[in-house]
Amino acid sequence: MRGIKFGRIVMLAILALIFTATGSMAANRDFKKAKTIRIGSLGPVQLAPGIGIHNSTKMAVDEINAAGGIDGKKLELFIGDTEGKPEKGITAMKKLILEDKVDVLVGCYSSGVALALQPYLARYKIVYIATGTASTTLTDNVAKDPKKLKYFFRDMINSDRQQQWATKFLTEFVNKKLGFNKFAILAENTMWVQAYAPNLKKDLEKAGMDVTFYEMFDIDIKDFSPTFVKAKSTGAQWIAQIVSHAASIPLVKAWQDTKVAPMGLCDVASMDSKFWEMTGGKCLGEITYNFIAKAPLTDKTISFWDKYVKLYGTNPVYTSGFSYDAVYMLADIIKQKKSLKSNDIISGLENISYTGVLHSATGFDKKTHDLLAGRYVMPMVQWQDDAKQVVVWPDEFKTGEYMLPPWQK
């Protein structure tokens, strides 16, 4: 019995060593010995933001390979389906690291999913650039525990900066240009909006505007007609929607059916060029920011946009540009350092200034690893006749004039 027991202990110890070795070999490979460079792309394959991540990472990988790869080494892309759920995200990440043995990670839609992944980065010592998450908690965590979370970077605009841009749009365009000063705020009750919505309300009121209606709703709600009726009864002249995970299609249909005030701020589903078809055209007149548009954000933006549409038959969504740029930044650093060591990649990212499709000098804060302040624009795009998505603000990127919803003309 003692021999059997001892044998089991030895076997468990061997398995533990194998697991530890597997984990340590998952990243930090020797660049000279590596035959290929392995990129892991995380995102829900069923949802537009995840599709945007995977499409754009593939596009970047294919372009880099067509140009000769990195010192003659080809890039390989491996897809991890998070399904937009924390537990599925962890499973997908572990598979990419332990089975596919990727060297770096990009992507992820949903701050909740990214938050679940963060603790595993130190275990596997792998660099991860998040391209579809907004909660400031993620980068605050890096500042609080840099030793463990130095592997995490975010190549996307955080929720605080989105809120600041939202205030700018509503005050400069909606209030000063259109003359509206009574606002309704309709926001989903999710992690990334917890500070966004109340701070937007405070900023509008501080600027002298009246928030006549304010509601944070559960993402499971499907009937928004009562909400719009209430907002209309308060005399709201503009509805600022903040929606990413909630049901955008019934929201937009109820908005048009109740013929309430113009609506425009953030609706992630409405960024998708297929949204017109999905709503039967009822998104006509709705505005959302999209982070990317067919406008000269940089010298690379329009050519990226046109190629993406040609390849995939749909417009890029907000995660597309961030993910595309992330792959190129990683490739540039790996080529420059001739290294797959995480510490070398981290050092490179902390000092990078990269011209991408979204900004001419993309870079990261050394303390938080968040996207540097001011390294972005957020074009406000409106659905107009014939299913056109038109940039109406800011003026330097405008591709058309703002139009009132059809029932207000």
GROMACS .gro file of C-alpha atoms in nm, residues 65-230:
model
  166
   65ASN     CA    1   0.328   3.738  -4.426
   66ALA     CA    2   0.287   3.866  -4.783
   67ALA     CA    3   0.560   4.120  -4.708
   68GLY     CA    4   0.799   3.848  -4.594
   69GLY     CA    5   0.697   3.795  -4.232
   70ILE     CA    6   0.936   3.885  -3.950
   71ASP     CA    7   1.294   3.812  -4.053
   72GLY     CA    8   1.155   3.549  -4.288
   73LYS     CA    9   0.943   3.387  -4.018
   74LYS     CA   10   0.575   3.363  -4.102
   75LEU     CA   11   0.301   3.459  -3.859
   76GLU     CA   12   0.039   3.201  -3.760
   77LEU     CA   13  -0.303   3.308  -3.632
   78PHE     CA   14  -0.503   3.105  -3.377
   79ILE     CA   15  -0.863   3.194  -3.291
   80GLY     CA   16  -1.009   3.172  -2.941
   81ASP     CA   17  -1.388   3.197  -2.905
   82THR     CA   18  -1.475   3.368  -2.575
   83GLU     CA   19  -1.851   3.365  -2.648
   84GLY     CA   20  -1.853   3.696  -2.458
   85LYS     CA   21  -1.848   3.505  -2.126
   86PRO     CA   22  -1.575   3.512  -1.857
   87GLU     CA   23  -1.556   3.136  -1.802
   88LYS     CA   24  -1.548   3.067  -2.177
   89GLY     CA   25  -1.286   3.337  -2.219
   90ILE     CA   26  -1.059   3.170  -1.965
   91THR     CA   27  -1.098   2.834  -2.141
   92ALA     CA   28  -1.026   2.990  -2.481
   93MET     CA   29  -0.719   3.171  -2.349
   94LYS     CA   30  -0.576   2.859  -2.185
   95LYS     CA   31  -0.618   2.663  -2.508
   96LEU     CA   32  -0.438   2.931  -2.707
   97ILE     CA   33  -0.150   2.939  -2.459
   98LEU     CA   34  -0.113   2.574  -2.358
   99GLU     CA   35  -0.219   2.388  -2.673
  100ASP     CA   36  -0.154   2.631  -2.957
  101LYS     CA   37   0.147   2.781  -2.774
  102VAL     CA   38   0.088   3.135  -2.895
  103ASP     CA   39   0.355   3.397  -2.827
  104VAL     CA   40   0.118   3.693  -2.771
  105LEU     CA   41  -0.253   3.762  -2.734
  106VAL     CA   42  -0.478   4.032  -2.882
  107GLY     CA   43  -0.851   4.106  -2.877
  108CYS     CA   44  -1.137   4.041  -2.633
  109TYR     CA   45  -1.481   4.201  -2.629
  110SER     CA   46  -1.632   4.273  -2.285
  111SER     CA   47  -1.452   4.424  -1.987
  112GLY     CA   48  -1.591   4.148  -1.765
  113VAL     CA   49  -1.422   3.884  -1.979
  114ALA     CA   50  -1.091   4.074  -1.985
  115LEU     CA   51  -1.104   4.116  -1.608
  116ALA     CA   52  -1.138   3.737  -1.571
  117LEU     CA   53  -0.833   3.684  -1.794
  118GLN     CA   54  -0.600   3.929  -1.620
  119PRO     CA   55  -0.488   3.707  -1.327
  120TYR     CA   56  -0.367   3.436  -1.568
  121LEU     CA   57  -0.123   3.662  -1.754
  122ALA     CA   58   0.140   3.649  -1.478
  123ARG     CA   59   0.105   3.270  -1.452
  124TYR     CA   60   0.186   3.227  -1.820
  125LYS     CA   61   0.402   3.540  -1.856
  126ILE     CA   62   0.235   3.633  -2.184
  127VAL     CA   63   0.174   3.979  -2.329
  128TYR     CA   64  -0.187   4.062  -2.408
  129ILE     CA   65  -0.322   4.370  -2.588
  130ALA     CA   66  -0.696   4.417  -2.524
  131THR     CA   67  -0.873   4.577  -2.820
  132GLY     CA   68  -1.243   4.574  -2.727
  133THR     CA   69  -1.268   4.657  -2.356
  134ALA     CA   70  -1.333   4.996  -2.196
  135SER     CA   71  -1.350   4.965  -1.815
  136THR     CA   72  -1.081   5.172  -1.638
  137THR     CA   73  -1.059   4.900  -1.370
  138LEU     CA   74  -0.846   4.695  -1.609
  139THR     CA   75  -0.567   4.951  -1.640
  140ASP     CA   76  -0.607   5.070  -1.280
  141ASN     CA   77  -0.520   4.713  -1.186
  142VAL     CA   78  -0.194   4.737  -1.382
  143ALA     CA   79  -0.095   5.050  -1.191
  144LYS     CA   80  -0.180   4.884  -0.858
  145ASP     CA   81   0.008   4.560  -0.924
  146PRO     CA   82   0.259   4.617  -1.207
  147LYS     CA   83   0.468   4.313  -1.118
  148LYS     CA   84   0.185   4.071  -1.191
  149LEU     CA   85  -0.012   4.267  -1.450
  150LYS     CA   86   0.264   4.431  -1.655
  151TYR     CA   87   0.168   4.191  -1.935
  152PHE     CA   88  -0.167   4.368  -1.993
  153PHE     CA   89  -0.204   4.659  -2.239
  154ARG     CA   90  -0.515   4.823  -2.382
  155ASP     CA   91  -0.528   4.952  -2.739
  156MET     CA   92  -0.876   5.101  -2.708
  157ILE     CA   93  -1.036   5.414  -2.566
  158ASN     CA   94  -1.137   5.367  -2.204
  159SER     CA   95  -1.483   5.449  -2.069
  160ASP     CA   96  -1.371   5.770  -1.896
  161ARG     CA   97  -1.237   5.915  -2.222
  162GLN     CA   98  -1.543   5.797  -2.410
  163GLN     CA   99  -1.754   5.985  -2.159
  164GLN     CA  100  -1.544   6.299  -2.202
  165TRP     CA  101  -1.586   6.275  -2.579
  166ALA     CA  102  -1.960   6.220  -2.533
  167THR     CA  103  -1.985   6.538  -2.328
  168LYS     CA  104  -1.791   6.726  -2.596
  169PHE     CA  105  -2.025   6.601  -2.870
  170LEU     CA  106  -2.343   6.676  -2.677
  171THR     CA  107  -2.232   7.025  -2.572
  172GLU     CA  108  -2.056   7.140  -2.888
  173PHE     CA  109  -2.274   6.979  -3.153
  174VAL     CA  110  -2.613   6.893  -3.007
  175ASN     CA  111  -2.642   7.195  -2.777
  176LYS     CA  112  -2.448   7.474  -2.947
  177LYS     CA  113  -2.506   7.380  -3.312
  178LEU     CA  114  -2.850   7.218  -3.303
  179GLY     CA  115  -2.982   7.422  -3.010
  180PHE     CA  116  -3.106   7.135  -2.791
  181ASN     CA  117  -3.061   7.166  -2.414
  182LYS     CA  118  -3.291   6.901  -2.263
  183PHE     CA  119  -3.144   6.553  -2.257
  184ALA     CA  120  -3.251   6.198  -2.173
  185ILE     CA  121  -2.978   5.947  -2.086
  186LEU     CA  122  -3.058   5.578  -2.148
  187ALA     CA  123  -2.770   5.355  -2.037
  188GLU     CA  124  -2.730   4.981  -1.995
  189ASN     CA  125  -2.633   4.869  -1.646
  190THR     CA  126  -2.297   4.705  -1.720
  191MET     CA  127  -1.945   4.728  -1.581
  192TRP     CA  128  -1.804   4.971  -1.836
  193VAL     CA  129  -2.095   5.216  -1.791
  194GLN     CA  130  -2.095   5.234  -1.409
  195ALA     CA  131  -1.903   5.563  -1.401
  196TYR     CA  132  -1.972   5.673  -1.759
  197ALA     CA  133  -2.346   5.740  -1.728
  198PRO     CA  134  -2.353   5.927  -1.394
  199ASN     CA  135  -2.048   6.136  -1.490
  200LEU     CA  136  -2.208   6.227  -1.822
  201LYS     CA  137  -2.516   6.346  -1.635
  202LYS     CA  138  -2.303   6.558  -1.399
  203ASP     CA  139  -2.103   6.711  -1.683
  204LEU     CA  140  -2.412   6.806  -1.883
  205GLU     CA  141  -2.575   6.967  -1.582
  206LYS     CA  142  -2.252   7.147  -1.497
  207ALA     CA  143  -2.250   7.287  -1.851
  208GLY     CA  144  -2.597   7.433  -1.791
  209MET     CA  145  -2.807   7.169  -1.964
  210ASP     CA  146  -3.109   6.990  -1.824
  211VAL     CA  147  -3.113   6.610  -1.793
  212THR     CA  148  -3.487   6.555  -1.784
  213PHE     CA  149  -3.472   6.174  -1.784
  214TYR     CA  150  -3.204   5.932  -1.663
  215GLU     CA  151  -3.229   5.553  -1.655
  216MET     CA  152  -2.983   5.265  -1.630
  217PHE     CA  153  -3.163   4.955  -1.754
  218ASP     CA  154  -3.099   4.583  -1.731
  219ILE     CA  155  -2.946   4.429  -2.044
  220ASP     CA  156  -3.221   4.164  -2.054
  221ILE     CA  157  -3.492   4.421  -2.130
  222LYS     CA  158  -3.652   4.375  -2.473
  223ASP     CA  159  -3.944   4.621  -2.462
  224PHE     CA  160  -3.822   4.981  -2.460
  225SER     CA  161  -4.149   5.149  -2.559
  226PRO     CA  162  -4.247   5.243  -2.199
  227THR     CA  163  -3.901   5.393  -2.146
  228PHE     CA  164  -3.927   5.613  -2.454
  229VAL     CA  165  -4.279   5.720  -2.361
  230LYS     CA  166  -4.151   5.832  -2.020
   0.00000   0.00000   0.00000
